[in-house]
PDB file of C-alpha atoms in Angstrom:
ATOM      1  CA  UNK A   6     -74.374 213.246 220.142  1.00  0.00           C
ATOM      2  CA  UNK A   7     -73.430 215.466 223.143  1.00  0.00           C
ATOM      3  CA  UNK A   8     -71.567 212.355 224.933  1.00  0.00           C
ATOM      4  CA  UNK A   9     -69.585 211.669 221.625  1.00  0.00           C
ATOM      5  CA  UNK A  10     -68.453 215.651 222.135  1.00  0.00           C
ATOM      6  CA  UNK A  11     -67.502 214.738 225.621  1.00  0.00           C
ATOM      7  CA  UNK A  12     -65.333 211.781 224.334  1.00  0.00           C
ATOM      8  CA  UNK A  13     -63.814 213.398 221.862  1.00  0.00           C
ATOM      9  CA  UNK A  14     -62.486 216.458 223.696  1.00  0.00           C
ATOM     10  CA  UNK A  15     -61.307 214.233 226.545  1.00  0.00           C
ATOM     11  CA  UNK A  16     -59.033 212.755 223.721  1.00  0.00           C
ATOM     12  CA  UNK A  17     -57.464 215.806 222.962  1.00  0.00           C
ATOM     13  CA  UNK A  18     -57.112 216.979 226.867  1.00  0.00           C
ATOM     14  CA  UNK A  19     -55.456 214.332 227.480  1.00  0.00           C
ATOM     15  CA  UNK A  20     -52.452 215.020 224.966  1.00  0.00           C
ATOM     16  CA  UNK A  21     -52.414 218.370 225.116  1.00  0.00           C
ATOM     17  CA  UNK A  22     -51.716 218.027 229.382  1.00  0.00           C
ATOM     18  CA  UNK A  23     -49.207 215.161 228.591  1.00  0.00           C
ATOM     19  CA  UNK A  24     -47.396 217.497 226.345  1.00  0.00           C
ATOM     20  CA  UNK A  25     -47.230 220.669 228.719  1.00  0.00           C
ATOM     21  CA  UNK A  26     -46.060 218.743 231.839  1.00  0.00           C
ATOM     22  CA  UNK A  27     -43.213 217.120 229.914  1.00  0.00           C
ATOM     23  CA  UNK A  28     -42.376 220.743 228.425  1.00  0.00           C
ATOM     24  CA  UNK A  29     -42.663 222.610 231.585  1.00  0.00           C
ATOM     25  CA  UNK A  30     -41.325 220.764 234.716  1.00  0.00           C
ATOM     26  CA  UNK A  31     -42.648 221.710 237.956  1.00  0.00           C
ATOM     27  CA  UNK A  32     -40.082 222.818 240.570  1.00  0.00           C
ATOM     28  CA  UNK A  33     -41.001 222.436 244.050  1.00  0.00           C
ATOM     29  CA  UNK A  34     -39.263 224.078 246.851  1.00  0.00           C
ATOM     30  CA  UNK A  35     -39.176 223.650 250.619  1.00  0.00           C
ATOM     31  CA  UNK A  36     -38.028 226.170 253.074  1.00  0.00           C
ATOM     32  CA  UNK A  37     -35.828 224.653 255.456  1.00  0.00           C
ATOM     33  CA  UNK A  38     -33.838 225.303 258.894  1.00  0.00           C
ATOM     34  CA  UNK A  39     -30.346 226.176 258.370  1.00  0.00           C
ATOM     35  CA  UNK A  40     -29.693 222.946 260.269  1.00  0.00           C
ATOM     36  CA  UNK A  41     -31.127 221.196 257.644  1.00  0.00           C
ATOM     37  CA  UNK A  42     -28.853 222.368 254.586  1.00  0.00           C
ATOM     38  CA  UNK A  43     -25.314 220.881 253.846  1.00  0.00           C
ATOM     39  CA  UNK A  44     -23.311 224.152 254.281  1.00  0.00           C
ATOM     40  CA  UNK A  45     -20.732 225.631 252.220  1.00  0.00           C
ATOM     41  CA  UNK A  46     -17.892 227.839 253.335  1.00  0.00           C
ATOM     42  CA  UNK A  47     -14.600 227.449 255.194  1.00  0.00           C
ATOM     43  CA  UNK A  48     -14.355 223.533 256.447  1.00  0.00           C
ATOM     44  CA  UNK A  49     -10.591 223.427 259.029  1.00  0.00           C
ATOM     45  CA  UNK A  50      -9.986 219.894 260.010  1.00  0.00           C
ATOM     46  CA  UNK A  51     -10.156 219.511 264.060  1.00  0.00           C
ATOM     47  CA  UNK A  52      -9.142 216.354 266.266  1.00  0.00           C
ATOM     48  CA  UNK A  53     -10.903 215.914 268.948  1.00  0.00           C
ATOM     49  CA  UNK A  54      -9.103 216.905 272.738  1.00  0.00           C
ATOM     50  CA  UNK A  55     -10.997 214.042 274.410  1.00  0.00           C
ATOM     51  CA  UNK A  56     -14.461 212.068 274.174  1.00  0.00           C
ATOM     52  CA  UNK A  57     -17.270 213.842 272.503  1.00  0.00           C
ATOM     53  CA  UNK A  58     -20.860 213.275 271.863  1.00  0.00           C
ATOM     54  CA  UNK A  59     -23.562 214.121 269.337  1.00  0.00           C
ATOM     55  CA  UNK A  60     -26.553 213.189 269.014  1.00  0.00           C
ATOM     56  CA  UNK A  61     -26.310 209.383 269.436  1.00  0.00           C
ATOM     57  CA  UNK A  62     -22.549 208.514 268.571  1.00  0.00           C
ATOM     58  CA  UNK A  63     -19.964 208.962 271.012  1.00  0.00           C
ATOM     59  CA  UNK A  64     -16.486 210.365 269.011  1.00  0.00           C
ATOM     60  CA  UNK A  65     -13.295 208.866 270.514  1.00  0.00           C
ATOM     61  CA  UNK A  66     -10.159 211.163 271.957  1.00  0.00           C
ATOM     62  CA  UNK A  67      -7.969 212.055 268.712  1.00  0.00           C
ATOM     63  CA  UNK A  68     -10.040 211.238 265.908  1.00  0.00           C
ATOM     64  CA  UNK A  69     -10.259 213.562 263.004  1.00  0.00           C
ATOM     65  CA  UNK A  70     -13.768 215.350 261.853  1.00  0.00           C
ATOM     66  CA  UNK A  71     -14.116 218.278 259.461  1.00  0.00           C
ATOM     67  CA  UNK A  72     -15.902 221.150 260.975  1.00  0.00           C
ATOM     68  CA  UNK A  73     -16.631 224.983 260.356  1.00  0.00           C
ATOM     69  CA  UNK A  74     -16.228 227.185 263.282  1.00  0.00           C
ATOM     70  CA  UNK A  75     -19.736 229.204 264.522  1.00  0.00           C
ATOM     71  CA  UNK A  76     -20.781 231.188 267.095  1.00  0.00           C
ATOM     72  CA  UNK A  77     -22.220 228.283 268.991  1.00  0.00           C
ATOM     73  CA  UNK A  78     -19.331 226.276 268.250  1.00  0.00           C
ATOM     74  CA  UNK A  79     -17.450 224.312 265.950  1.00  0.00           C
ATOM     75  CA  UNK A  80     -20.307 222.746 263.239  1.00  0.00           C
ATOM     76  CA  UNK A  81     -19.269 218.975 262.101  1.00  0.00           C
ATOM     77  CA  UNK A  82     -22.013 216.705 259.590  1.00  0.00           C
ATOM     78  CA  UNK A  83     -23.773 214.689 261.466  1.00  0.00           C
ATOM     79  CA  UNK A  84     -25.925 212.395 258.818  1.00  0.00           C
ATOM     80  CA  UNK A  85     -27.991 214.842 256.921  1.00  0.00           C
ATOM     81  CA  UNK A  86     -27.616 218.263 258.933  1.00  0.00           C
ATOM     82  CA  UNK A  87     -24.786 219.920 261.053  1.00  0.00           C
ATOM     83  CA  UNK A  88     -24.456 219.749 264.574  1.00  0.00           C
ATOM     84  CA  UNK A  89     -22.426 222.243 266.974  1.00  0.00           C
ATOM     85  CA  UNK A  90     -19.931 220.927 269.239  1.00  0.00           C
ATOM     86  CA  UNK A  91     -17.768 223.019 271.446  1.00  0.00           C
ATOM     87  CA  UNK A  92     -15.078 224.381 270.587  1.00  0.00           C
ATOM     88  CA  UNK A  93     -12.952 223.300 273.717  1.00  0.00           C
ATOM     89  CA  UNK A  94     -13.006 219.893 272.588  1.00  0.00           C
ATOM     90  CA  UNK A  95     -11.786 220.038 269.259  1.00  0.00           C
ATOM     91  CA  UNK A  96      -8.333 221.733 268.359  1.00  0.00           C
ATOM     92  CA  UNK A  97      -7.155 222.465 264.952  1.00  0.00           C
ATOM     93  CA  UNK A  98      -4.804 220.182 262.924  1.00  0.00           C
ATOM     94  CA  UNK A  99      -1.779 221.484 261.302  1.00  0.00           C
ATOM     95  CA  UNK A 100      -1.808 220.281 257.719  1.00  0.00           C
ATOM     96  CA  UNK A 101       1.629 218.629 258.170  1.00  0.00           C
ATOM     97  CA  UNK A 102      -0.034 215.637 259.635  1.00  0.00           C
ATOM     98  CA  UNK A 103      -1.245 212.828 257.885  1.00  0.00           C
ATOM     99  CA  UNK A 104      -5.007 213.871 257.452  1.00  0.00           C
ATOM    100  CA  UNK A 105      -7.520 211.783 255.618  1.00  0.00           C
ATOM    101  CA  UNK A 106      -9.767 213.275 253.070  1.00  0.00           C
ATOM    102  CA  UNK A 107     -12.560 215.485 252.611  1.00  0.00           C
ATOM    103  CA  UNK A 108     -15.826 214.366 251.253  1.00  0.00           C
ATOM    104  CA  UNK A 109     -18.715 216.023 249.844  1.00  0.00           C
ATOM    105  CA  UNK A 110     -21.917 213.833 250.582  1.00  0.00           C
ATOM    106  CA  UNK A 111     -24.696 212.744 248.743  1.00  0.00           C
ATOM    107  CA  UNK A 112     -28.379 211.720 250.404  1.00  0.00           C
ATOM    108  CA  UNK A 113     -28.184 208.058 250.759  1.00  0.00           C
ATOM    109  CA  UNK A 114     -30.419 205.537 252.498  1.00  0.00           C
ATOM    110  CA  UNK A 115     -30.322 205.070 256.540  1.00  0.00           C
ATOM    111  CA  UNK A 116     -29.605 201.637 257.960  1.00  0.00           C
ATOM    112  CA  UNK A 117     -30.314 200.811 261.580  1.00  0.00           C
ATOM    113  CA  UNK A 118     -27.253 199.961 263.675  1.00  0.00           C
ATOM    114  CA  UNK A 119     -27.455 198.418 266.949  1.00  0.00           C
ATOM    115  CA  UNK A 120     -26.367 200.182 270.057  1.00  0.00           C
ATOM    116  CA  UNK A 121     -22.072 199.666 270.305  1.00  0.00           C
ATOM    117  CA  UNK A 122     -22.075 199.726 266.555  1.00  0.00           C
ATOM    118  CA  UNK A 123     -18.019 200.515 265.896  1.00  0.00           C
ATOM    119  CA  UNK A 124     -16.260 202.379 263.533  1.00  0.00           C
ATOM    120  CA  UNK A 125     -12.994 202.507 262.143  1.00  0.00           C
ATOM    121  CA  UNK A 126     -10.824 205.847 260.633  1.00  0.00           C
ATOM    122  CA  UNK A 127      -8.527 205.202 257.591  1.00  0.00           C
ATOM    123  CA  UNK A 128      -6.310 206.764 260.240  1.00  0.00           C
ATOM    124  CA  UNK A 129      -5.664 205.007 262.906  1.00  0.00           C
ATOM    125  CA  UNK A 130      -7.926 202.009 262.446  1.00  0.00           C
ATOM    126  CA  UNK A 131      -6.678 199.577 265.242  1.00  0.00           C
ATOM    127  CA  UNK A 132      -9.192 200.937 267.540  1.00  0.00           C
ATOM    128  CA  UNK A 133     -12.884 202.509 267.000  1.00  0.00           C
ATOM    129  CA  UNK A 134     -12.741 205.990 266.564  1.00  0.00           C
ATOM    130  CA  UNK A 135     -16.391 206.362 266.522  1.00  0.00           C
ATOM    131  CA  UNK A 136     -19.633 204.012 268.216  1.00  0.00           C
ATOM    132  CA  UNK A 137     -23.369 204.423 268.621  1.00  0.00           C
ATOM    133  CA  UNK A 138     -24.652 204.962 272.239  1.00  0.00           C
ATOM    134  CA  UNK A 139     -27.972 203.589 270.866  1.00  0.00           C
ATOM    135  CA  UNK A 140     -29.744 201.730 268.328  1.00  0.00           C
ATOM    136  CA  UNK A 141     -29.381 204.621 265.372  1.00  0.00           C
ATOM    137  CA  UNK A 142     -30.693 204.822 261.532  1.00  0.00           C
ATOM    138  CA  UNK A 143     -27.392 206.945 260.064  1.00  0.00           C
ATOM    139  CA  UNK A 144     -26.658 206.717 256.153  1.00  0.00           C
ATOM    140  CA  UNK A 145     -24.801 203.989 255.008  1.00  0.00           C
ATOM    141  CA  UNK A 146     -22.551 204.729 252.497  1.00  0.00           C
ATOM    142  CA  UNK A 147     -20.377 202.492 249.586  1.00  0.00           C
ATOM    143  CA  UNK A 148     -16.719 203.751 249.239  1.00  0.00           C
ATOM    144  CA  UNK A 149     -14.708 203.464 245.942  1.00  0.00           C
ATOM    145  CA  UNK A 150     -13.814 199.859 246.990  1.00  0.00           C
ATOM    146  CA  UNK A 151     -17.527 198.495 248.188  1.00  0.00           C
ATOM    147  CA  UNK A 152     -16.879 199.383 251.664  1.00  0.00           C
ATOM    148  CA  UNK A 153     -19.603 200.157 254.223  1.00  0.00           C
ATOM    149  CA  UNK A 154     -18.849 203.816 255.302  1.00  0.00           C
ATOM    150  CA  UNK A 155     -20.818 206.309 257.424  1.00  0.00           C
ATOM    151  CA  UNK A 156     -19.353 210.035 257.216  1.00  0.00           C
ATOM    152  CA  UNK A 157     -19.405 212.113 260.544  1.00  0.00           C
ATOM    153  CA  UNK A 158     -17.601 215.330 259.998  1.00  0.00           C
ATOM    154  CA  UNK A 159     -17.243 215.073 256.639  1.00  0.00           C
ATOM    155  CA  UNK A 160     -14.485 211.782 257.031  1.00  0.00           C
ATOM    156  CA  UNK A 161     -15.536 208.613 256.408  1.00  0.00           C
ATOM    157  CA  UNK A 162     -15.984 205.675 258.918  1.00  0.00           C
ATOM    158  CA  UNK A 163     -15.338 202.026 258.392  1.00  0.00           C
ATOM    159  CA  UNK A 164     -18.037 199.549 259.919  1.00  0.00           C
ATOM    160  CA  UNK A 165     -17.268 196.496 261.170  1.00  0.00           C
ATOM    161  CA  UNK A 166     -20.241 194.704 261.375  1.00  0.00           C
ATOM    162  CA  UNK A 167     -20.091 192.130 265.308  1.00  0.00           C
ATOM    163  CA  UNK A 168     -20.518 188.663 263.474  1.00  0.00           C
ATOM    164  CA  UNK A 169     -21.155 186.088 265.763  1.00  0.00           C
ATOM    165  CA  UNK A 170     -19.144 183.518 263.787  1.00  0.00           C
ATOM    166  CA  UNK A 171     -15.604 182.000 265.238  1.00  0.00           C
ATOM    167  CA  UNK A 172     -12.710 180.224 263.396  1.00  0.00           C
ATOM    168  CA  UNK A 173     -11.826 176.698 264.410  1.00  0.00           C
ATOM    169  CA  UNK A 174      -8.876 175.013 263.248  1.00  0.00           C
ATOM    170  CA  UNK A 175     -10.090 171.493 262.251  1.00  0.00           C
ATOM    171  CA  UNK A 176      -7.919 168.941 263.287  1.00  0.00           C
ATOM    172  CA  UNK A 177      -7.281 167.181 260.297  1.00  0.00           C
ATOM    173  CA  UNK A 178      -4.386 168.908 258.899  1.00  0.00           C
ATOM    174  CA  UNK A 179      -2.392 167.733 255.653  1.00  0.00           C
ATOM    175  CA  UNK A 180       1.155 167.634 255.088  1.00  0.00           C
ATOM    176  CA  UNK A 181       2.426 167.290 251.527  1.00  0.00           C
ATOM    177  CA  UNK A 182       5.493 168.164 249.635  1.00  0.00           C
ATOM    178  CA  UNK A 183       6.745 169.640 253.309  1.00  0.00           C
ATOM    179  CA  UNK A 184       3.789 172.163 253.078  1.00  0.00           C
ATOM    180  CA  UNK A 185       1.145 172.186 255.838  1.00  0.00           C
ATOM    181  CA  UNK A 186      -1.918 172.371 254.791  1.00  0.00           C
ATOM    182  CA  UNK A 187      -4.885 173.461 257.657  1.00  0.00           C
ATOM    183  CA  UNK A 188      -8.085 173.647 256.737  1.00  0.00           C
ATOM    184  CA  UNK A 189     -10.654 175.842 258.674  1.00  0.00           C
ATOM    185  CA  UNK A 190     -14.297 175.571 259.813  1.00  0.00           C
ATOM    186  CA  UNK A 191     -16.474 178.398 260.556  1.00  0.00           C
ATOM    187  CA  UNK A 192     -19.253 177.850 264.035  1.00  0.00           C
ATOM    188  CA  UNK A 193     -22.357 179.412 264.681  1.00  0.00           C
ATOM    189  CA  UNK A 194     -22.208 180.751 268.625  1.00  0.00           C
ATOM    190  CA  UNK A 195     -25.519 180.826 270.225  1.00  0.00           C
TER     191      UNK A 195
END
Protein backbone atom coordinates (compact mmCIF):
# COMPACT_ATOMS: atom_id res chain seq x y z
CA UNK A 1 0.00 0.00 0.00
CA UNK A 2 2.57 2.67 1.05
CA UNK A 3 4.75 1.97 -2.28
CA UNK A 4 1.51 2.35 -4.45
CA UNK A 5 1.34 6.05 -2.53
CA UNK A 6 4.88 6.55 -3.57
CA UNK A 7 3.99 5.72 -7.26
CA UNK A 8 1.23 7.56 -7.47
CA UNK A 9 2.50 10.93 -6.21
CA UNK A 10 5.61 10.55 -8.36
CA UNK A 11 2.97 10.63 -11.25
CA UNK A 12 1.67 13.78 -10.38
CA UNK A 13 5.32 15.42 -9.53
CA UNK A 14 6.28 14.75 -12.49
CA UNK A 15 3.56 16.93 -14.41
CA UNK A 16 3.18 19.38 -12.15
CA UNK A 17 7.41 20.22 -12.56
CA UNK A 18 6.98 19.77 -16.40
CA UNK A 19 4.32 22.35 -16.31
CA UNK A 20 6.15 25.08 -14.09
CA UNK A 21 9.49 24.95 -16.01
CA UNK A 22 7.72 25.45 -19.34
CA UNK A 23 5.65 28.40 -17.60
CA UNK A 24 8.48 30.00 -15.88
CA UNK A 25 11.81 30.04 -17.87
CA UNK A 26 14.91 30.28 -16.01
CA UNK A 27 17.21 33.20 -16.92
CA UNK A 28 20.74 32.80 -16.24
CA UNK A 29 23.17 35.57 -16.18
CA UNK A 30 26.95 35.86 -16.24
CA UNK A 31 28.93 38.80 -15.17
CA UNK A 32 31.43 39.56 -17.62
CA UNK A 33 34.63 41.88 -18.37
CA UNK A 34 33.83 44.81 -20.36
CA UNK A 35 36.19 43.21 -22.89
CA UNK A 36 33.93 40.60 -23.23
CA UNK A 37 30.64 42.56 -24.33
CA UNK A 38 29.99 43.80 -27.98
CA UNK A 39 29.82 47.58 -27.19
CA UNK A 40 27.45 50.10 -28.22
CA UNK A 41 28.08 53.78 -28.71
CA UNK A 42 29.84 56.02 -31.23
CA UNK A 43 31.68 53.56 -33.97
CA UNK A 44 34.09 56.42 -36.59
CA UNK A 45 35.59 54.44 -39.36
CA UNK A 46 39.65 54.64 -39.18
CA UNK A 47 42.28 53.38 -41.89
CA UNK A 48 45.07 52.25 -40.70
CA UNK A 49 48.58 54.73 -41.04
CA UNK A 50 50.76 51.63 -41.48
CA UNK A 51 50.98 47.82 -40.31
CA UNK A 52 49.17 46.93 -37.18
CA UNK A 53 48.78 43.98 -35.00
CA UNK A 54 46.27 42.38 -32.65
CA UNK A 55 46.22 39.62 -31.13
CA UNK A 56 47.23 37.12 -33.86
CA UNK A 57 46.36 38.94 -37.26
CA UNK A 58 48.58 41.38 -38.65
CA UNK A 59 46.24 44.47 -40.39
CA UNK A 60 47.83 45.79 -43.62
CA UNK A 61 48.76 49.79 -44.23
CA UNK A 62 45.32 51.45 -45.48
CA UNK A 63 42.77 49.05 -44.74
CA UNK A 64 39.55 50.15 -43.23
CA UNK A 65 38.28 48.87 -39.54
CA UNK A 66 35.47 50.39 -37.48
CA UNK A 67 36.59 51.44 -34.11
CA UNK A 68 35.40 53.60 -31.02
CA UNK A 69 37.93 55.88 -29.59
CA UNK A 70 38.98 55.11 -25.57
CA UNK A 71 41.25 56.18 -23.25
CA UNK A 72 43.64 53.39 -24.03
CA UNK A 73 43.10 53.82 -27.56
CA UNK A 74 41.06 53.37 -30.45
CA UNK A 75 38.76 49.91 -29.64
CA UNK A 76 38.18 47.75 -33.05
CA UNK A 77 36.18 43.89 -32.78
CA UNK A 78 38.42 41.51 -32.72
CA UNK A 79 36.26 38.02 -32.92
CA UNK A 80 34.09 38.09 -29.89
CA UNK A 81 35.52 41.09 -27.69
CA UNK A 82 37.23 44.51 -28.46
CA UNK A 83 40.72 45.12 -28.54
CA UNK A 84 42.61 48.63 -28.14
CA UNK A 85 44.95 49.72 -30.68
CA UNK A 86 46.70 53.01 -30.67
CA UNK A 87 45.53 55.70 -31.77
CA UNK A 88 48.70 56.83 -33.81
CA UNK A 89 48.12 54.19 -36.18
CA UNK A 90 44.76 54.65 -37.23
CA UNK A 91 43.46 58.09 -38.66
CA UNK A 92 39.94 58.93 -39.29
CA UNK A 93 38.20 58.61 -42.71
CA UNK A 94 36.27 61.37 -44.16
CA UNK A 95 32.92 59.98 -45.24
CA UNK A 96 33.48 61.20 -48.83
CA UNK A 97 35.47 58.13 -49.54
CA UNK A 98 34.24 55.04 -50.70
CA UNK A 99 33.80 53.16 -47.28
CA UNK A 100 32.43 49.69 -47.01
CA UNK A 101 29.78 48.85 -44.55
CA UNK A 102 29.09 48.47 -41.05
CA UNK A 103 28.06 45.24 -39.53
CA UNK A 104 26.53 44.25 -36.41
CA UNK A 105 27.74 40.60 -35.50
CA UNK A 106 26.22 37.66 -34.36
CA UNK A 107 28.17 34.65 -32.24
CA UNK A 108 29.09 32.21 -34.84
CA UNK A 109 31.30 29.13 -34.79
CA UNK A 110 35.35 29.44 -34.86
CA UNK A 111 37.27 27.68 -37.61
CA UNK A 112 41.00 27.12 -37.37
CA UNK A 113 43.07 28.90 -40.02
CA UNK A 114 46.55 28.13 -40.67
CA UNK A 115 49.30 30.58 -40.02
CA UNK A 116 49.44 33.18 -43.48
CA UNK A 117 45.73 32.68 -43.73
CA UNK A 118 44.79 35.92 -46.21
CA UNK A 119 42.09 38.12 -46.41
CA UNK A 120 40.56 40.24 -48.81
CA UNK A 121 38.45 43.90 -48.24
CA UNK A 122 35.46 44.57 -50.59
CA UNK A 123 37.73 47.58 -50.94
CA UNK A 124 40.61 47.15 -52.40
CA UNK A 125 40.73 43.39 -52.82
CA UNK A 126 43.82 42.90 -55.17
CA UNK A 127 45.97 42.49 -52.23
CA UNK A 128 45.35 41.01 -48.51
CA UNK A 129 44.36 43.54 -46.28
CA UNK A 130 44.41 41.31 -43.37
CA UNK A 131 46.59 37.66 -42.47
CA UNK A 132 47.08 35.46 -39.44
CA UNK A 133 50.62 35.49 -37.85
CA UNK A 134 49.62 32.04 -36.47
CA UNK A 135 47.49 29.14 -36.64
CA UNK A 136 44.10 31.03 -35.17
CA UNK A 137 40.33 29.73 -34.37
CA UNK A 138 38.41 33.29 -35.45
CA UNK A 139 34.56 33.07 -36.45
CA UNK A 140 33.78 32.22 -39.74
CA UNK A 141 31.09 33.92 -41.08
CA UNK A 142 28.48 33.39 -44.41
CA UNK A 143 27.79 36.74 -46.25
CA UNK A 144 24.50 37.43 -48.17
CA UNK A 145 26.06 35.61 -51.19
CA UNK A 146 27.62 32.27 -49.31
CA UNK A 147 30.88 33.84 -48.91
CA UNK A 148 33.39 32.91 -46.20
CA UNK A 149 33.85 36.20 -44.18
CA UNK A 150 35.63 36.94 -40.89
CA UNK A 151 34.78 40.58 -39.44
CA UNK A 152 37.74 42.52 -37.73
CA UNK A 153 36.61 45.97 -36.90
CA UNK A 154 33.33 45.55 -37.60
CA UNK A 155 34.12 45.13 -41.82
CA UNK A 156 34.05 42.06 -43.25
CA UNK A 157 37.00 40.01 -44.73
CA UNK A 158 37.03 37.76 -47.72
CA UNK A 159 39.05 34.36 -47.31
CA UNK A 160 40.73 32.88 -49.85
CA UNK A 161 41.34 29.59 -48.89
CA UNK A 162 45.62 28.41 -50.44
CA UNK A 163 44.37 25.38 -52.63
CA UNK A 164 47.07 23.42 -53.73
CA UNK A 165 45.44 22.67 -57.10
CA UNK A 166 46.96 24.21 -60.60
CA UNK A 167 45.30 24.65 -64.06
CA UNK A 168 46.82 22.87 -67.02
CA UNK A 169 45.82 23.51 -70.41
CA UNK A 170 45.44 20.02 -72.00
CA UNK A 171 46.77 19.82 -75.23
CA UNK A 172 44.07 18.57 -77.13
CA UNK A 173 42.30 21.58 -78.17
CA UNK A 174 39.20 21.63 -80.68
CA UNK A 175 38.51 23.90 -83.38
CA UNK A 176 35.00 24.01 -84.82
CA UNK A 177 32.87 26.46 -86.61
CA UNK A 178 36.21 28.90 -86.23
CA UNK A 179 35.70 28.66 -82.38
CA UNK A 180 38.53 27.26 -80.22
CA UNK A 181 37.60 25.15 -77.94
CA UNK A 182 40.38 24.32 -74.81
CA UNK A 183 39.58 22.14 -72.42
CA UNK A 184 41.25 22.23 -68.91
CA UNK A 185 42.57 19.72 -66.35
CA UNK A 186 42.95 20.36 -62.78
CA UNK A 187 46.58 18.57 -60.85
CA UNK A 188 47.10 17.67 -57.48
CA UNK A 189 50.77 19.29 -56.37
CA UNK A 190 52.48 17.32 -53.78
Amino acid sequence: MVSKKLLANRFLVIPFLLIFFVNFPLSVEAETNSDEVQQTGNFELYKTTQDVTVGNISIKKSTYIYGEEKEDGVRIQYGEIYKPIPVELVEKVETGEEVPGYFNLEVAEKELFKKESSFYSSIGAENPSVSTLEDIEYPLYQDEEGNDVIYIGNIAFFYEEKEDIVMTEDDSSKTTGGETETTTTEEQLT
